[in-house]
Amino acid sequence: MGTDPYAAMAAELNLLSRRLDGLGAELLRLRAAERAGTPGTEGFPGAPGWSVPSAAVAAAPVAQGWPGPWGTGGPQNVSEKPPCGPQAPVNQQVPAALGGPLRASRTHSQAPAAPGGGPRAPRRRSQMSGARVLAWTGGGVTLLGVVLLLALAASRDWFSPMGRVTSGVVLGAALIGVALRLHRRTDARVGALALAGTGFATLYLTVAAATARYELLAPTPALLLALLVAACGLGLADRWRAQVLGGGVVVGAAALAPVLAWGWLLVALVLALQLATLPVVLRRRWPVLALVAAAGPAVYGAAVGGLADVAERVPTVAVAIGALVAGLASALPAARLLPAGPVGALVAAAPVAVLATSAAWGGWDGAALVAVAVVALAAFAAVPGTPRAIRVVAVAAAAVGLFQATFLALEGSTATVVLFGQAIVATVLAAQLRARLPLAIGTTYGAIAVLIALGRDAPLERLVRHPAFAGGPLLVGTAVSALVLVFAVAALVAGVRIGLVRPDPASAPLWVPAGVVGLYGVTSLVVTLALLVSDDRGGFTAGHALVTVSWTVVALVLLARGIRRPALRIAGMVLVGSAVAKLVLFDLVALDGLARVAAFLGAGLVLLAAGTRYARLVAEAEAAE
């Protein structure tokens, strides 16, 4: 009788099930022993250096029916290999029914331990911070000593110039070498960063001293060498991924460079630092390093440009424009990688050297230099894809430059008229584009122009004293007054189109100042036009009579438009009160004869008509409701 195949298969499955049960029990005990921290013996199969807890092996029950090399009584020697063979991975996943994933533990001899046998305590953050402060303070003191040595050696004729430079190079190279060696140890990397930053800054300052103090190097090769030194230091910071190292190189070199160099060479040296940081900043996206590198050209460019010598105009212009180009060239790719705040600071700092230099020169030369910055900033703002916040900073910087160029090239009333023209153009552009930025620029320009007009071209004092103007300034006053009125109207229209000015009390802080400026413009324009017709007492009094009547007419218009708009209605009533106050307080005293009669009769008749018409409009509105 043959063997039943189904019975044989059942026997095999039963045998496999018993094997898996035994393996699961063994693994469960191994996990329990591992959690209990039982020391193990070497030789866990399949992974040298790992161990199986010996107590767990000794306590493991015999899995009945295990055939194969382990026999039927389970493993008798831990050096024997399991049925899975030596190729089985240590972290092989075991089904959840058998106790989850297999976990192996390293031997106790390989685990890091404290001298007392327990786990090593983590370093305290405060201790590491203190170590950093000590290391970088030592680096700063060392750099100061190097600078003092180079400066005193030149002033007191210590050693030869070549010996001084050689000593600086040797010291810088030695510091970098020690830093490279220390960086291999994890616990010494704080000191390694400080040593490397000090070493590269020492080399950079040595190049500056060799060029400015000892004249051993020409400016062009010296700048190339300084750029190479800075690139090496920042390249090491990139390799070690340490922004603090890059900042140490830049700050150490830029902060002490004025002791050894000055003038356009100083700006060129810190400009080389900024150029060297650009690839690292873009690669690692380090905004702090970008700001630190941009501070040197901005600060030193402003200082040097403000004290520029006439004989050094060409190199001064070169480094000022170089700082402008470097700043904008750095900000252009950074705008797509870094946050908007740091990039905006880069854009704002880029034209500082140009603005300071042009302010020191004055005249058309300074205005032409500022015009270069204005064009560059406008071109930067027009680049597609530039974030809006950065574009706003560029346009604002260009507006500042245009304002400075206007007052450098022009003076007196001409500058006031041109400034009003720029304000009107900006506000009209804002109304067409429905954009707030041109409105803000135009409003700023116009406010400054109004203040200048009040103090010089059309002062209020001249509007209440006869004669208001005399001779030549009469035409200028008329033109300025007209521009004041046009600017106020343009600002109101632009605010309405953008949605900032509405006929409600909430927007009163915006339209009330514009209305006051417009009222001042109307008053000044009417008086000056009357004086153009008759430059005497009669013209002055007639002008003020027309002003009073014009105020009442404007009040009538506001009241008519304010039937359902409380803000306009309130403004009209305020203007009516102002007209009556002017009649009583000014016209009654300053005017005489027919002008006084005309002012009172005209204002009274207009007010009567306004009251009658306003009452009818109110009745119609109530009936419609």
XYZ file of C-alpha atoms in Angstrom:
625
model
C 0.000 0.000 0.000
C 1.527 3.309 -1.077
C 2.140 6.325 1.109
C -0.710 8.796 1.232
C 0.604 12.133 -0.228
C -1.860 14.181 1.822
C -0.713 12.549 5.047
C 2.936 13.232 4.133
C 2.151 16.879 3.403
C 0.330 17.211 6.736
C 3.333 15.725 8.546
C 5.685 18.166 6.841
C 3.447 21.133 7.720
C 3.242 19.939 11.318
C 7.025 19.698 11.463
C 7.425 23.219 9.977
C 4.934 24.611 12.475
C 6.861 23.101 15.406
C 10.100 24.600 14.055
C 8.554 28.060 13.782
C 7.123 27.793 17.287
C 10.536 26.957 18.673
C 12.217 29.806 16.758
C 9.570 32.267 17.967
C 10.064 31.252 21.592
C 13.825 31.652 21.233
C 13.472 35.133 19.685
C 11.067 36.267 22.369
C 13.525 35.294 25.071
C 16.364 37.005 23.243
C 14.368 40.250 23.142
C 13.508 39.952 26.832
C 17.152 39.377 27.721
C 18.221 42.342 25.551
C 15.787 44.691 27.290
C 16.974 43.455 30.682
C 20.564 44.370 29.758
C 21.980 40.889 30.240
C 25.608 40.761 29.043
C 26.117 38.490 26.066
C 28.839 36.441 24.532
C 30.597 37.118 21.296
C 29.732 35.295 18.144
C 26.185 36.142 17.151
C 25.858 34.454 13.780
C 25.917 36.525 10.672
C 27.257 39.795 12.167
C 30.719 40.034 13.764
C 30.856 42.226 16.803
C 27.309 41.520 17.881
C 26.298 39.251 20.786
C 23.525 37.050 22.039
C 22.765 37.252 25.754
C 24.236 34.088 27.245
C 21.678 33.900 30.076
C 18.897 33.859 27.544
C 20.589 31.035 25.640
C 21.010 29.026 28.806
C 17.447 29.601 29.901
C 15.855 28.930 26.494
C 13.651 25.843 26.503
C 14.402 22.980 24.199
C 12.294 23.152 21.107
C 11.034 19.676 20.564
C 11.518 18.091 17.211
C 14.201 20.374 15.697
C 15.982 18.331 13.120
C 19.066 19.313 11.233
C 22.500 20.369 12.508
C 21.089 21.550 15.856
C 19.529 18.156 16.532
C 16.264 17.617 18.289
C 17.289 19.217 21.552
C 18.069 22.767 20.359
C 21.479 24.396 20.169
C 24.091 22.946 22.451
C 26.838 25.462 21.655
C 26.386 29.132 20.858
C 29.130 28.923 18.268
C 26.990 26.659 16.116
C 25.209 28.242 13.205
C 21.441 28.491 12.995
C 19.435 26.765 10.335
C 19.112 29.990 8.327
C 22.820 29.967 7.548
C 25.505 32.640 7.899
C 24.123 34.754 5.050
C 20.987 35.775 6.914
C 21.004 39.495 7.742
C 20.989 40.475 11.368
C 18.043 42.817 11.002
C 15.965 40.282 9.096
C 12.265 40.941 9.645
C 10.387 38.171 11.496
C 6.612 37.861 11.286
C 4.679 39.621 14.010
C 3.416 36.333 15.377
C 6.990 35.390 16.179
C 7.805 38.500 18.181
C 8.323 41.315 15.609
C 11.628 42.411 14.053
C 14.817 40.847 15.255
C 17.017 43.337 17.079
C 20.662 42.755 17.826
C 22.634 44.652 20.438
C 26.257 45.644 20.313
C 28.578 44.177 22.865
C 29.077 46.104 26.040
C 32.729 46.565 25.170
C 31.820 48.665 22.077
C 29.195 50.908 23.692
C 30.543 54.302 24.841
C 30.507 54.546 28.569
C 31.408 57.069 31.168
C 34.235 56.340 33.636
C 31.653 55.197 36.168
C 30.226 52.575 33.829
C 27.012 54.446 32.884
C 26.190 56.198 29.625
C 28.175 59.276 28.716
C 26.406 62.485 29.760
C 25.652 64.910 26.896
C 27.580 68.136 26.777
C 25.753 71.099 28.097
C 24.850 73.756 25.607
C 26.037 76.499 27.936
C 29.469 74.908 28.176
C 29.744 74.697 24.372
C 28.619 78.304 24.027
C 31.259 79.360 26.501
C 33.877 77.438 24.545
C 32.849 79.200 21.348
C 33.001 82.603 22.997
C 36.475 81.903 24.371
C 37.745 80.548 21.050
C 36.487 83.414 18.925
C 37.531 86.009 21.488
C 41.013 84.574 21.325
C 40.879 84.793 17.540
C 39.868 88.448 17.677
C 42.630 89.306 20.112
C 45.132 87.470 17.928
C 44.024 89.440 14.861
C 44.323 92.678 16.773
C 47.841 91.711 17.773
C 48.710 90.957 14.136
C 47.401 94.339 13.011
C 49.279 96.144 15.768
C 52.437 94.317 14.826
C 52.105 95.236 11.157
C 51.272 98.866 11.954
C 53.926 99.380 14.619
C 56.519 97.609 12.542
C 55.914 100.088 9.755
C 55.904 103.164 12.011
C 58.938 102.152 14.082
C 60.889 100.454 11.337
C 60.955 96.991 12.894
C 62.413 94.333 10.656
C 62.274 94.735 6.899
C 58.991 95.042 4.983
C 59.496 91.595 3.515
C 60.152 90.165 6.973
C 56.944 91.668 8.336
C 54.876 90.273 5.496
C 56.589 86.890 5.758
C 55.879 86.673 9.471
C 52.207 87.390 8.862
C 51.985 84.749 6.136
C 53.735 82.156 8.321
C 51.434 82.867 11.269
C 48.292 82.664 9.131
C 49.393 79.433 7.444
C 50.314 77.882 10.801
C 46.899 78.706 12.261
C 45.155 77.178 9.242
C 47.320 74.049 9.450
C 46.536 73.529 13.120
C 42.837 74.081 12.368
C 42.867 71.412 9.662
C 44.447 68.947 12.056
C 42.073 69.712 14.918
C 38.991 69.477 12.743
C 39.518 65.721 12.426
C 38.478 65.376 16.069
C 34.826 65.955 16.829
C 35.452 67.450 20.255
C 37.961 69.993 18.894
C 35.992 71.460 15.998
C 34.955 74.602 17.860
C 38.588 75.585 18.247
C 39.325 74.503 14.686
C 36.745 76.929 13.291
C 38.145 79.820 15.328
C 41.739 79.001 14.334
C 40.850 78.733 10.640
C 38.932 82.019 10.667
C 41.813 83.766 12.415
C 44.330 82.292 9.993
C 42.545 83.381 6.830
C 41.843 86.838 8.250
C 45.550 87.127 9.115
C 46.521 86.321 5.533
C 43.984 88.828 4.231
C 45.238 91.613 6.493
C 48.806 90.784 5.534
C 47.913 91.332 1.879
C 46.306 94.668 2.804
C 49.428 95.755 4.727
C 51.757 94.667 1.927
C 49.764 96.815 -0.501
C 48.833 99.935 1.476
C 51.618 100.140 4.076
C 54.680 98.636 2.449
C 53.830 99.050 -1.265
C 55.203 95.601 -2.043
C 52.206 94.769 -4.232
C 50.441 96.750 -6.925
C 46.720 97.303 -6.329
C 45.467 95.016 -9.094
C 47.466 91.865 -8.182
C 46.883 92.611 -4.501
C 43.117 92.620 -5.004
C 43.324 89.361 -6.965
C 45.407 87.808 -4.195
C 42.984 89.061 -1.539
C 40.109 87.577 -3.526
C 41.950 84.244 -3.679
C 42.595 84.217 0.081
C 38.963 85.045 0.827
C 37.772 82.397 -1.619
C 39.949 79.769 0.074
C 38.629 80.644 3.523
C 35.020 80.672 2.385
C 35.558 77.492 0.404
C 36.724 75.797 3.591
C 33.625 77.137 5.361
C 31.538 75.632 2.582
C 33.305 72.285 2.892
C 32.881 72.200 6.663
C 29.353 73.609 6.372
C 30.158 76.222 8.980
C 28.587 79.633 8.410
C 30.349 80.877 11.529
C 33.716 80.236 9.856
C 32.725 82.300 6.818
C 31.487 85.066 9.075
C 34.712 84.947 11.080
C 36.819 85.378 7.947
C 34.705 88.275 6.646
C 34.280 90.103 9.959
C 37.899 89.648 11.034
C 39.252 90.955 7.743
C 36.748 93.776 7.208
C 36.709 95.093 10.779
C 40.485 95.575 11.016
C 41.247 96.485 7.411
C 40.796 100.292 8.026
C 43.816 100.185 10.369
C 46.039 99.168 7.455
C 44.315 100.686 4.389
C 42.035 103.595 3.559
C 40.398 105.259 0.609
C 39.218 103.458 -2.451
C 41.636 100.567 -1.745
C 39.778 99.797 1.493
C 36.439 99.680 -0.319
C 37.962 97.463 -3.001
C 39.317 95.057 -0.366
C 35.969 94.600 1.379
C 34.308 94.405 -2.026
C 36.530 91.422 -2.807
C 35.233 89.799 0.369
C 31.651 90.302 -0.771
C 32.359 88.811 -4.192
C 34.041 85.788 -2.614
C 31.021 85.088 -0.427
C 28.527 85.031 -3.292
C 29.047 81.408 -4.465
C 29.017 80.069 -0.909
C 25.932 82.093 0.056
C 24.023 80.814 -2.958
C 25.175 77.230 -2.490
C 24.477 76.980 1.243
C 21.725 79.625 1.432
C 23.338 81.546 4.265
C 21.544 84.911 4.538
C 23.499 86.093 7.584
C 26.812 85.723 5.758
C 25.387 87.673 2.808
C 24.389 90.572 5.069
C 27.733 90.587 6.880
C 29.629 90.672 3.599
C 27.448 93.488 2.203
C 27.915 95.683 5.284
C 31.585 96.399 4.550
C 31.190 97.983 1.090
C 28.156 99.961 2.256
C 29.728 101.406 5.411
C 33.228 102.002 4.086
C 31.889 103.174 0.720
C 29.778 105.813 2.428
C 32.682 106.964 4.609
C 35.240 107.039 1.817
C 32.827 108.587 -0.678
C 31.933 111.371 1.711
C 35.634 112.236 2.166
C 36.787 111.559 -1.387
C 39.733 113.547 -2.634
C 39.381 115.351 -5.948
C 42.567 113.690 -7.204
C 41.115 110.214 -6.587
C 37.739 110.704 -8.226
C 38.234 108.055 -10.892
C 39.098 105.130 -8.554
C 36.492 106.326 -6.053
C 33.797 106.289 -8.730
C 35.011 102.865 -9.851
C 34.703 101.277 -6.415
C 31.370 103.024 -5.690
C 29.836 101.727 -8.901
C 31.523 98.378 -8.250
C 29.787 98.177 -4.878
C 26.484 99.011 -6.583
C 26.943 96.362 -9.256
C 28.194 93.744 -6.786
C 25.256 94.327 -4.455
C 22.642 94.093 -7.197
C 24.413 91.159 -8.859
C 24.406 89.331 -5.533
C 20.766 90.133 -4.872
C 19.566 89.008 -8.296
C 20.206 85.253 -7.868
C 19.747 85.456 -4.099
C 16.183 86.694 -4.602
C 15.240 83.203 -5.771
C 17.037 81.327 -2.993
C 17.034 83.441 0.176
C 14.224 85.083 2.183
C 13.016 88.479 1.017
C 14.247 90.327 4.119
C 18.003 89.735 3.703
C 17.828 90.228 -0.057
C 15.984 93.510 0.430
C 18.745 94.637 2.774
C 21.313 93.775 0.081
C 19.423 95.899 -2.457
C 19.100 98.807 -0.039
C 22.815 98.697 0.821
C 24.002 98.516 -2.796
C 23.636 102.260 -3.706
C 24.879 103.650 -0.375
C 28.432 104.276 -1.615
C 27.150 105.993 -4.767
C 24.759 108.230 -2.822
C 27.450 109.277 -0.338
C 29.986 109.999 -3.070
C 27.535 112.044 -5.130
C 26.446 114.029 -2.069
C 30.078 114.924 -1.377
C 30.622 116.080 -4.957
C 27.380 117.989 -5.469
C 26.372 119.725 -8.666
C 25.726 118.048 -11.973
C 28.620 115.604 -11.472
C 27.032 114.187 -8.358
C 23.606 114.130 -10.019
C 24.997 112.183 -12.973
C 26.550 109.632 -10.621
C 23.243 109.196 -8.787
C 21.458 108.804 -12.123
C 23.559 105.696 -12.757
C 22.299 104.177 -9.505
C 18.690 105.129 -10.299
C 18.864 103.436 -13.701
C 20.505 100.325 -12.226
C 17.888 100.025 -9.477
C 15.038 100.540 -11.935
C 16.481 97.846 -14.197
C 16.782 95.490 -11.228
C 13.143 96.101 -10.269
C 12.066 95.365 -13.851
C 13.663 91.903 -13.943
C 10.885 89.313 -14.369
C 10.374 86.958 -11.471
C 11.695 89.314 -8.801
C 9.581 89.038 -5.619
C 7.315 91.983 -4.972
C 8.858 92.906 -1.614
C 12.340 93.109 -3.137
C 11.003 95.091 -6.084
C 9.457 97.577 -3.663
C 12.820 98.070 -1.948
C 14.546 98.653 -5.304
C 11.946 101.205 -6.424
C 12.102 103.000 -3.070
C 15.901 103.198 -3.300
C 15.604 104.542 -6.851
C 13.121 107.163 -5.622
C 15.590 108.289 -2.962
C 18.296 108.551 -5.598
C 16.059 110.579 -7.918
C 15.198 112.944 -5.079
C 18.888 113.452 -4.303
C 19.770 113.981 -7.956
C 17.059 116.645 -8.266
C 18.427 118.756 -5.446
C 22.043 118.202 -6.467
C 21.471 119.436 -10.005
C 18.862 122.114 -9.262
C 18.292 124.678 -6.565
C 15.772 127.253 -5.453
C 12.299 127.420 -6.913
C 13.341 125.367 -9.926
C 13.965 122.366 -7.714
C 10.570 122.866 -6.051
C 8.765 122.986 -9.393
C 10.582 119.869 -10.663
C 9.834 118.029 -7.434
C 6.135 118.867 -7.769
C 6.241 117.632 -11.352
C 7.730 114.315 -10.260
C 5.093 113.977 -7.541
C 2.258 114.614 -9.991
C 3.661 112.140 -12.521
C 3.961 109.462 -9.821
C 0.400 109.992 -8.575
C -1.033 109.953 -12.106
C 0.876 106.736 -12.769
C -0.550 105.299 -9.559
C -4.070 106.202 -10.684
C -3.541 104.556 -14.071
C -1.948 101.391 -12.685
C -4.033 101.323 -9.502
C -0.790 100.663 -7.617
C 0.073 101.862 -4.142
C 3.840 102.094 -4.535
C 3.804 104.992 -7.058
C 1.192 106.720 -4.894
C 3.427 106.410 -1.834
C 6.403 107.825 -3.751
C 4.361 110.646 -5.252
C 2.792 111.523 -1.919
C 6.193 111.646 -0.257
C 7.626 113.867 -2.990
C 4.570 116.115 -2.888
C 4.578 116.454 0.901
C 8.217 117.536 0.858
C 7.509 119.982 -1.972
C 4.553 121.458 -0.078
C 6.693 122.026 2.999
C 9.346 123.739 0.869
C 6.690 125.901 -0.788
C 5.265 126.914 2.595
C 8.703 127.983 3.745
C 10.029 129.695 0.625
C 8.010 129.915 -2.594
C 4.441 130.534 -1.347
C 4.539 131.087 2.406
C 1.359 131.626 4.378
C 2.760 134.827 5.829
C 2.784 136.420 2.404
C -0.851 135.478 1.878
C -2.025 137.601 4.808
C 0.259 140.598 4.328
C 0.291 143.129 1.519
C 1.963 142.895 -0.872
C 1.812 139.100 -0.966
C 4.531 138.898 -3.629
C 6.796 141.376 -5.246
C 8.502 141.458 -8.641
C 10.019 138.202 -9.919
C 8.706 135.678 -7.334
C 5.130 136.458 -8.390
C 5.216 134.151 -11.407
C 7.038 131.500 -9.417
C 4.476 131.731 -6.635
C 1.653 131.397 -9.148
C 3.230 128.316 -10.720
C 3.946 126.708 -7.359
C 0.406 127.407 -6.141
C -1.059 125.812 -9.260
C 1.173 122.779 -8.811
C 0.060 122.456 -5.191
C -3.571 122.365 -6.302
C -2.906 119.893 -9.127
C -0.951 117.615 -6.800
C -3.746 117.594 -4.213
C -6.360 116.735 -6.843
C -4.154 114.028 -8.393
C -3.488 112.469 -4.995
C -7.210 112.397 -4.181
C -8.124 110.853 -7.538
C -5.377 108.235 -7.245
C -6.480 107.390 -3.715
C -10.068 106.965 -4.869
C -9.118 104.726 -7.816
C -6.912 102.550 -5.632
C -9.563 102.330 -2.939
C -7.731 104.080 -0.134
C -9.885 107.225 -0.135
C -13.609 106.629 0.425
C -16.459 108.951 1.414
C -16.608 107.639 4.950
C -15.043 108.700 8.245
C -12.666 105.710 8.249
C -10.540 107.191 5.461
C -10.624 110.730 6.838
C -6.931 110.624 7.885
C -6.116 110.307 4.170
C -8.437 112.716 2.421
C -8.487 115.460 5.042
C -4.752 116.322 4.600
C -5.189 116.261 0.833
C -8.188 118.572 1.148
C -6.263 121.008 3.340
C -3.378 121.083 0.845
C -5.835 121.654 -1.998
C -7.485 124.498 -0.065
C -4.090 126.082 0.475
C -3.348 125.746 -3.228
C -6.643 127.354 -4.242
C -6.132 130.256 -1.849
C -2.597 130.946 -2.967
C -3.481 130.591 -6.649
C -6.441 132.988 -6.474
C -4.462 135.641 -4.587
C -1.448 135.448 -6.901
C -3.626 135.581 -10.019
C -5.313 138.696 -8.655
C -1.903 140.239 -8.018
C -0.833 139.408 -11.556
C -3.767 141.470 -12.783
C -3.194 144.323 -10.337
C -0.081 144.252 -8.194
C -1.370 146.668 -5.563
C -3.675 146.892 -2.585
C -6.730 146.536 -4.766
C -5.528 143.316 -6.310
C -4.692 141.879 -2.896
C -8.144 142.650 -1.421
C -9.964 141.470 -4.526
C -8.046 138.212 -4.426
C -9.054 137.526 -0.852
C -12.679 138.349 -1.593
C -12.622 135.793 -4.394
C -11.010 133.286 -2.016
C -13.860 133.634 0.459
C -16.447 133.178 -2.281
C -14.567 130.185 -3.713
C -14.524 128.498 -0.307
C -18.283 128.793 -0.061
C -18.734 127.410 -3.568
C -16.598 124.379 -2.750
C -18.575 123.913 0.452
C -21.806 123.920 -1.590
C -20.436 121.205 -3.868
C -19.413 119.049 -0.905
C -22.798 119.440 0.756
C -24.601 118.529 -2.459
C -22.477 115.393 -2.870
C -22.823 114.509 0.789
C -26.548 113.858 0.987
C -25.902 110.155 1.470
C -22.209 110.427 2.300
C -21.625 111.664 5.840
C -17.930 112.336 5.344
C -18.502 114.792 2.475
C -21.335 116.439 4.332
C -19.140 116.963 7.378
C -16.323 118.345 5.227
C -18.732 120.797 3.578
C -20.001 122.056 6.907
C -16.443 122.471 8.176
C -15.565 124.471 5.075
C -18.644 126.665 5.560
C -17.478 127.369 9.085
C -13.990 128.185 7.809
C -15.402 130.624 5.242
C -17.478 132.400 7.881
C -14.480 132.532 10.236
C -12.375 134.051 7.459
C -15.034 136.659 6.819
C -15.190 137.715 10.436
C -11.561 137.334 11.503
C -9.675 138.357 8.383
C -11.787 139.969 5.685
C -13.498 142.343 8.060
C -10.124 143.642 9.251
C -7.797 143.300 6.271
C -10.193 144.275 3.477
C -11.778 147.661 2.952
C -14.149 149.396 0.651
C -15.738 147.524 -2.208
C -13.676 144.358 -1.621
C -15.081 143.938 1.871
C -18.624 144.479 0.615
C -18.094 142.033 -2.254
C -16.713 139.383 0.061
C -19.633 139.598 2.471
C -22.304 139.861 -0.209
C -20.837 137.086 -2.353
C -20.363 134.713 0.533
C -23.778 135.495 1.951
C -25.599 134.961 -1.346
C -23.773 131.713 -1.961
C -24.606 130.495 1.525
C -28.263 131.406 1.003
C -28.354 129.539 -2.284
C -26.518 126.641 -0.719
C -28.979 126.455 2.161
C -31.984 126.563 -0.174
C -30.621 123.989 -2.570
C -29.375 121.743 0.221
C -32.775 121.802 1.934
C -34.469 120.751 -1.331
C -31.968 117.913 -1.860
C -32.481 116.655 1.670
C -36.264 116.684 1.207
C -36.007 114.777 -2.070
C -33.717 112.207 -0.472
C -36.096 111.679 2.455
C -39.058 111.337 0.086
C -37.185 108.780 -1.983
C -36.533 106.712 1.116
